[in-house]
Amino acid sequence: MQVRESEIQKIKTKLSSCDKCPLCNQAKNKVFGEGKIDSPLVLIGEAPGKNEDEQGKPFVGYAGRLLDELLSQNGLTREKIFITNIIRCRPPMNRRPLKTEVEACSSHLIDLLNIIRPKIIAPMGNSAINFIFNKVGLENKEIGEIHGTPMNAKLSFGDLIIFPLYHPAAAIYNRKLFTTLLEDFEKMVKILGV
Ligand code: URA
C-alpha cells in the first residue's frame, strides 16, 4: 500500500506542474480524483465542472449528489471506490473536452489506472465511454445499447471489466434514466462482489 501511495504522490506532483493544454492555465484547481487507491472499481466521468473546479474534487455538484444516491442505494461510499474524470481541468462553459485536450490529458488517467489496477472500470457518459473503448479496442455503439453491459478487456496491468454507464447528469431531468442507472449500478455491484 505504501508503494501505491508514493506512486500516487508522484503522479499528483506531475499533474500539479502540467501545462500540456490551455485548460491548465484557466483552472482554479486541477481535479485529480479521489477515493481508495486500491479500489476494485473506478468510476470515470467527463471533466470537472464549475463546482469541481472551485473545490478540487470530482462530482460535487448536482450530478454528484445523484451519484452519491446511486452509491448509497448500493451500499457503497466514495471512500470505498475511486472517482475521477477523463480530463483534470474544467473546459470553459462546461463544454465537452476537445479531442486535443483529451489526448493531452490522457496520460494522467492512464498512470492512475495503472496504479489502482481496478477489476472494473465504469466510464459514465459518451466522452468517457469513447475514450475507454478506444483505449482497450472495444467497438463503440450507442450508449442506449451498451449501458449496463459488462465487457472483458485488457489494459497494461492485466484483464478487467469495462462497465459502461449513463452519466448521472443525464438523470437530472429524466427520472426514468435514474432508475436505469440504479439497475445498472446494482448489476455492477453484484459483479464486483463487495
Ligand atoms: N461531471 C463530470 O463528468 N465530472 C465531474 O467531476 C462533475 C460533473
Short mmCIF file of C-alpha atoms and ligand atoms in Angstrom, two decimals:
data_model
loop_
_atom_site.label_atom_id
_atom_site.label_comp_id
_atom_site.label_asym_id
_atom_site.label_seq_id
_atom_site.Cartn_x
_atom_site.Cartn_y
_atom_site.Cartn_z
CA MET A 1 0.00 0.00 0.00
CA GLN A 2 2.86 2.36 0.79
CA VAL A 3 4.26 1.82 -2.69
CA ARG A 4 0.88 2.73 -4.19
CA GLU A 5 0.68 5.84 -2.01
CA SER A 6 4.09 7.06 -3.12
CA GLU A 7 3.23 6.33 -6.77
CA ILE A 8 0.02 8.33 -6.36
CA GLN A 9 2.00 11.18 -4.83
CA LYS A 10 4.36 11.16 -7.80
CA ILE A 11 1.56 11.46 -10.37
CA LYS A 12 -0.15 14.18 -8.29
CA THR A 13 3.10 16.16 -8.35
CA LYS A 14 3.36 15.61 -12.12
CA LEU A 15 -0.21 16.88 -12.53
CA SER A 16 0.42 19.98 -10.44
CA SER A 17 3.05 21.19 -12.91
CA CYS A 18 1.20 20.01 -16.04
CA ASP A 19 0.77 22.59 -18.77
CA LYS A 20 0.11 20.26 -21.68
CA CYS A 21 -3.03 22.10 -22.81
CA PRO A 22 -4.50 25.61 -22.42
CA LEU A 23 -7.12 24.42 -19.88
CA CYS A 24 -4.37 24.21 -17.23
CA ASN A 25 -3.97 27.99 -17.24
CA GLN A 26 -7.66 28.66 -16.58
CA ALA A 27 -8.25 26.02 -13.90
CA LYS A 28 -8.69 27.15 -10.28
CA ASN A 29 -7.94 23.56 -9.32
CA LYS A 30 -6.81 20.53 -11.27
CA VAL A 31 -9.15 17.73 -10.22
CA PHE A 32 -7.13 14.56 -9.71
CA GLY A 33 -9.96 12.40 -8.40
CA GLU A 34 -10.47 10.80 -5.02
CA GLY A 35 -11.15 7.57 -3.20
CA LYS A 36 -9.49 4.28 -2.38
CA ILE A 37 -6.23 3.86 -4.25
CA ASP A 38 -6.56 0.06 -4.35
CA SER A 39 -10.26 0.11 -5.20
CA PRO A 40 -11.63 -2.70 -7.39
CA LEU A 41 -13.92 -0.10 -9.03
CA VAL A 42 -13.02 3.17 -10.78
CA LEU A 43 -15.83 5.44 -11.99
CA ILE A 44 -14.84 7.85 -14.75
CA GLY A 45 -16.80 10.98 -15.67
CA GLU A 46 -16.11 13.58 -18.33
CA ALA A 47 -14.45 16.67 -16.85
CA PRO A 48 -14.62 18.95 -13.81
CA GLY A 49 -17.46 21.47 -13.89
CA LYS A 50 -17.71 24.80 -12.04
CA ASN A 51 -18.15 23.29 -8.56
CA GLU A 52 -15.41 20.72 -9.08
CA ASP A 53 -13.04 23.41 -10.36
CA GLU A 54 -13.73 25.50 -7.26
CA GLN A 55 -13.42 22.64 -4.76
CA GLY A 56 -10.78 20.49 -6.48
CA LYS A 57 -12.94 17.37 -6.05
CA PRO A 58 -14.85 15.27 -8.58
CA PHE A 59 -18.65 15.21 -8.74
CA VAL A 60 -19.52 17.72 -6.03
CA GLY A 61 -22.39 19.45 -7.87
CA TYR A 62 -25.90 18.20 -8.61
CA ALA A 63 -24.70 15.24 -10.73
CA GLY A 64 -22.50 14.35 -7.77
CA ARG A 65 -25.50 14.25 -5.44
CA LEU A 66 -27.21 11.82 -7.82
CA LEU A 67 -24.02 9.76 -7.91
CA ASP A 68 -23.95 9.68 -4.11
CA GLU A 69 -27.53 8.41 -4.12
CA LEU A 70 -26.65 5.66 -6.61
CA LEU A 71 -23.72 4.64 -4.45
CA SER A 72 -25.56 4.69 -1.13
CA GLN A 73 -28.51 2.70 -2.51
CA ASN A 74 -25.95 0.03 -3.36
CA GLY A 75 -24.11 0.04 -0.05
CA LEU A 76 -21.16 1.96 -1.45
CA THR A 77 -19.48 5.18 -0.37
CA ARG A 78 -16.93 7.42 -2.07
CA GLU A 79 -14.30 6.09 0.34
CA LYS A 80 -14.75 2.51 -0.91
CA ILE A 81 -14.21 3.27 -4.61
CA PHE A 82 -12.27 5.73 -6.79
CA ILE A 83 -13.92 8.55 -8.77
CA THR A 84 -12.17 10.55 -11.46
CA ASN A 85 -12.63 12.08 -14.94
CA ILE A 86 -11.02 11.70 -18.33
CA ILE A 87 -9.54 15.19 -18.05
CA ARG A 88 -8.31 17.11 -15.00
CA CYS A 89 -9.15 20.75 -15.81
CA ARG A 90 -12.51 22.42 -16.41
CA PRO A 91 -13.34 23.30 -20.02
CA PRO A 92 -14.83 26.83 -20.37
CA MET A 93 -18.64 26.98 -20.00
CA ASN A 94 -18.57 23.25 -19.17
CA ARG A 95 -18.29 22.41 -22.84
CA ARG A 96 -17.26 18.92 -23.93
CA PRO A 97 -13.50 18.40 -23.83
CA LEU A 98 -11.84 18.68 -27.25
CA LYS A 99 -10.06 15.68 -28.72
CA THR A 100 -6.75 17.55 -28.37
CA GLU A 101 -7.46 18.22 -24.66
CA VAL A 102 -8.33 14.58 -24.02
CA GLU A 103 -5.17 13.46 -25.82
CA ALA A 104 -3.02 15.92 -23.90
CA CYS A 105 -4.50 14.89 -20.55
CA SER A 106 -4.91 11.15 -21.02
CA SER A 107 -1.58 10.09 -19.54
CA HIS A 108 -2.76 11.34 -16.12
CA LEU A 109 -5.70 8.93 -16.19
CA ILE A 110 -3.71 6.02 -17.61
CA ASP A 111 -0.99 6.47 -14.95
CA LEU A 112 -3.71 6.48 -12.28
CA LEU A 113 -5.37 3.31 -13.61
CA ASN A 114 -2.01 1.55 -13.75
CA ILE A 115 -1.51 2.28 -10.06
CA ILE A 116 -5.03 1.38 -8.89
CA ARG A 117 -5.34 -1.68 -11.17
CA PRO A 118 -9.13 -2.00 -10.75
CA LYS A 119 -11.25 -5.04 -11.54
CA ILE A 120 -13.96 -2.83 -13.08
CA ILE A 121 -13.73 0.50 -14.89
CA ALA A 122 -17.09 2.19 -15.33
CA PRO A 123 -16.97 5.05 -17.85
CA MET A 124 -20.02 7.29 -17.33
CA GLY A 125 -21.40 9.05 -20.39
CA ASN A 126 -20.30 9.27 -24.02
CA SER A 127 -17.00 11.12 -23.57
CA ALA A 128 -15.65 8.65 -21.02
CA ILE A 129 -17.05 5.64 -22.92
CA ASN A 130 -15.43 6.83 -26.19
CA PHE A 131 -12.08 7.31 -24.51
CA ILE A 132 -12.04 3.99 -22.64
CA PHE A 133 -13.46 1.92 -25.51
CA ASN A 134 -10.81 3.37 -27.83
CA LYS A 135 -8.07 2.67 -25.34
CA VAL A 136 -8.97 -1.02 -24.91
CA GLY A 137 -10.03 -1.58 -28.54
CA LEU A 138 -13.74 -2.16 -27.92
CA GLU A 139 -16.21 -1.29 -30.65
CA ASN A 140 -18.31 1.67 -29.58
CA LYS A 141 -22.07 1.72 -30.06
CA GLU A 142 -24.99 3.90 -28.94
CA ILE A 143 -24.99 4.26 -25.15
CA GLY A 144 -28.62 3.05 -25.12
CA GLU A 145 -27.41 -0.26 -26.49
CA ILE A 146 -24.36 -0.85 -24.33
CA HIS A 147 -25.08 0.67 -20.90
CA GLY A 148 -25.07 -1.89 -18.11
CA THR A 149 -23.25 -4.49 -20.22
CA PRO A 150 -20.01 -5.88 -18.76
CA MET A 151 -17.27 -6.22 -21.37
CA ASN A 152 -13.98 -8.06 -20.99
CA ALA A 153 -10.90 -6.03 -21.78
CA LYS A 154 -7.18 -5.75 -21.14
CA LEU A 155 -5.00 -2.85 -20.03
CA SER A 156 -1.26 -2.99 -19.45
CA PHE A 157 -1.73 -4.20 -15.85
CA GLY A 158 -4.00 -7.11 -16.85
CA ASP A 159 -7.57 -8.25 -17.51
CA LEU A 160 -10.51 -6.19 -16.34
CA ILE A 161 -14.17 -5.47 -17.00
CA ILE A 162 -15.43 -2.32 -18.69
CA PHE A 163 -18.93 -1.47 -17.49
CA PRO A 164 -20.41 1.47 -19.46
CA LEU A 165 -22.96 3.63 -17.68
CA TYR A 166 -25.09 6.68 -18.42
CA HIS A 167 -23.65 9.87 -16.94
CA PRO A 168 -25.51 10.75 -13.71
CA ALA A 169 -26.18 14.25 -15.15
CA ALA A 170 -28.36 12.57 -17.79
CA ALA A 171 -30.77 11.67 -14.98
CA ILE A 172 -31.18 15.25 -13.73
CA TYR A 173 -34.19 15.90 -15.94
CA ASN A 174 -35.10 12.30 -16.65
CA ARG A 175 -36.12 10.25 -13.64
CA LYS A 176 -36.50 7.14 -15.82
CA LEU A 177 -32.79 7.26 -16.54
CA PHE A 178 -32.15 7.39 -12.82
CA THR A 179 -33.99 4.06 -12.47
CA THR A 180 -31.91 2.67 -15.35
CA LEU A 181 -28.73 3.89 -13.66
CA LEU A 182 -29.84 2.31 -10.41
CA GLU A 183 -30.45 -1.05 -12.10
CA ASP A 184 -27.06 -0.84 -13.83
CA PHE A 185 -25.30 0.00 -10.57
CA GLU A 186 -26.95 -3.00 -8.88
CA LYS A 187 -25.71 -5.25 -11.66
CA MET A 188 -22.21 -3.79 -11.44
CA VAL A 189 -22.04 -4.20 -7.66
CA LYS A 190 -23.03 -7.86 -8.00
CA ILE A 191 -20.15 -8.42 -10.42
CA LEU A 192 -17.86 -6.55 -8.05
CA GLY A 193 -18.87 -8.90 -5.27
CA VAL A 194 -18.26 -6.44 -2.41
N1 URA B 1 -19.43 15.83 -14.37
C1 URA B 1 -18.33 15.08 -14.63
O1 URA B 1 -18.25 14.40 -15.64
N2 URA B 1 -17.36 15.10 -13.74
C2 URA B 1 -17.41 15.78 -12.61
O2 URA B 1 -16.46 15.71 -11.85
C3 URA B 1 -18.57 16.54 -12.38
C4 URA B 1 -19.56 16.55 -13.27
#
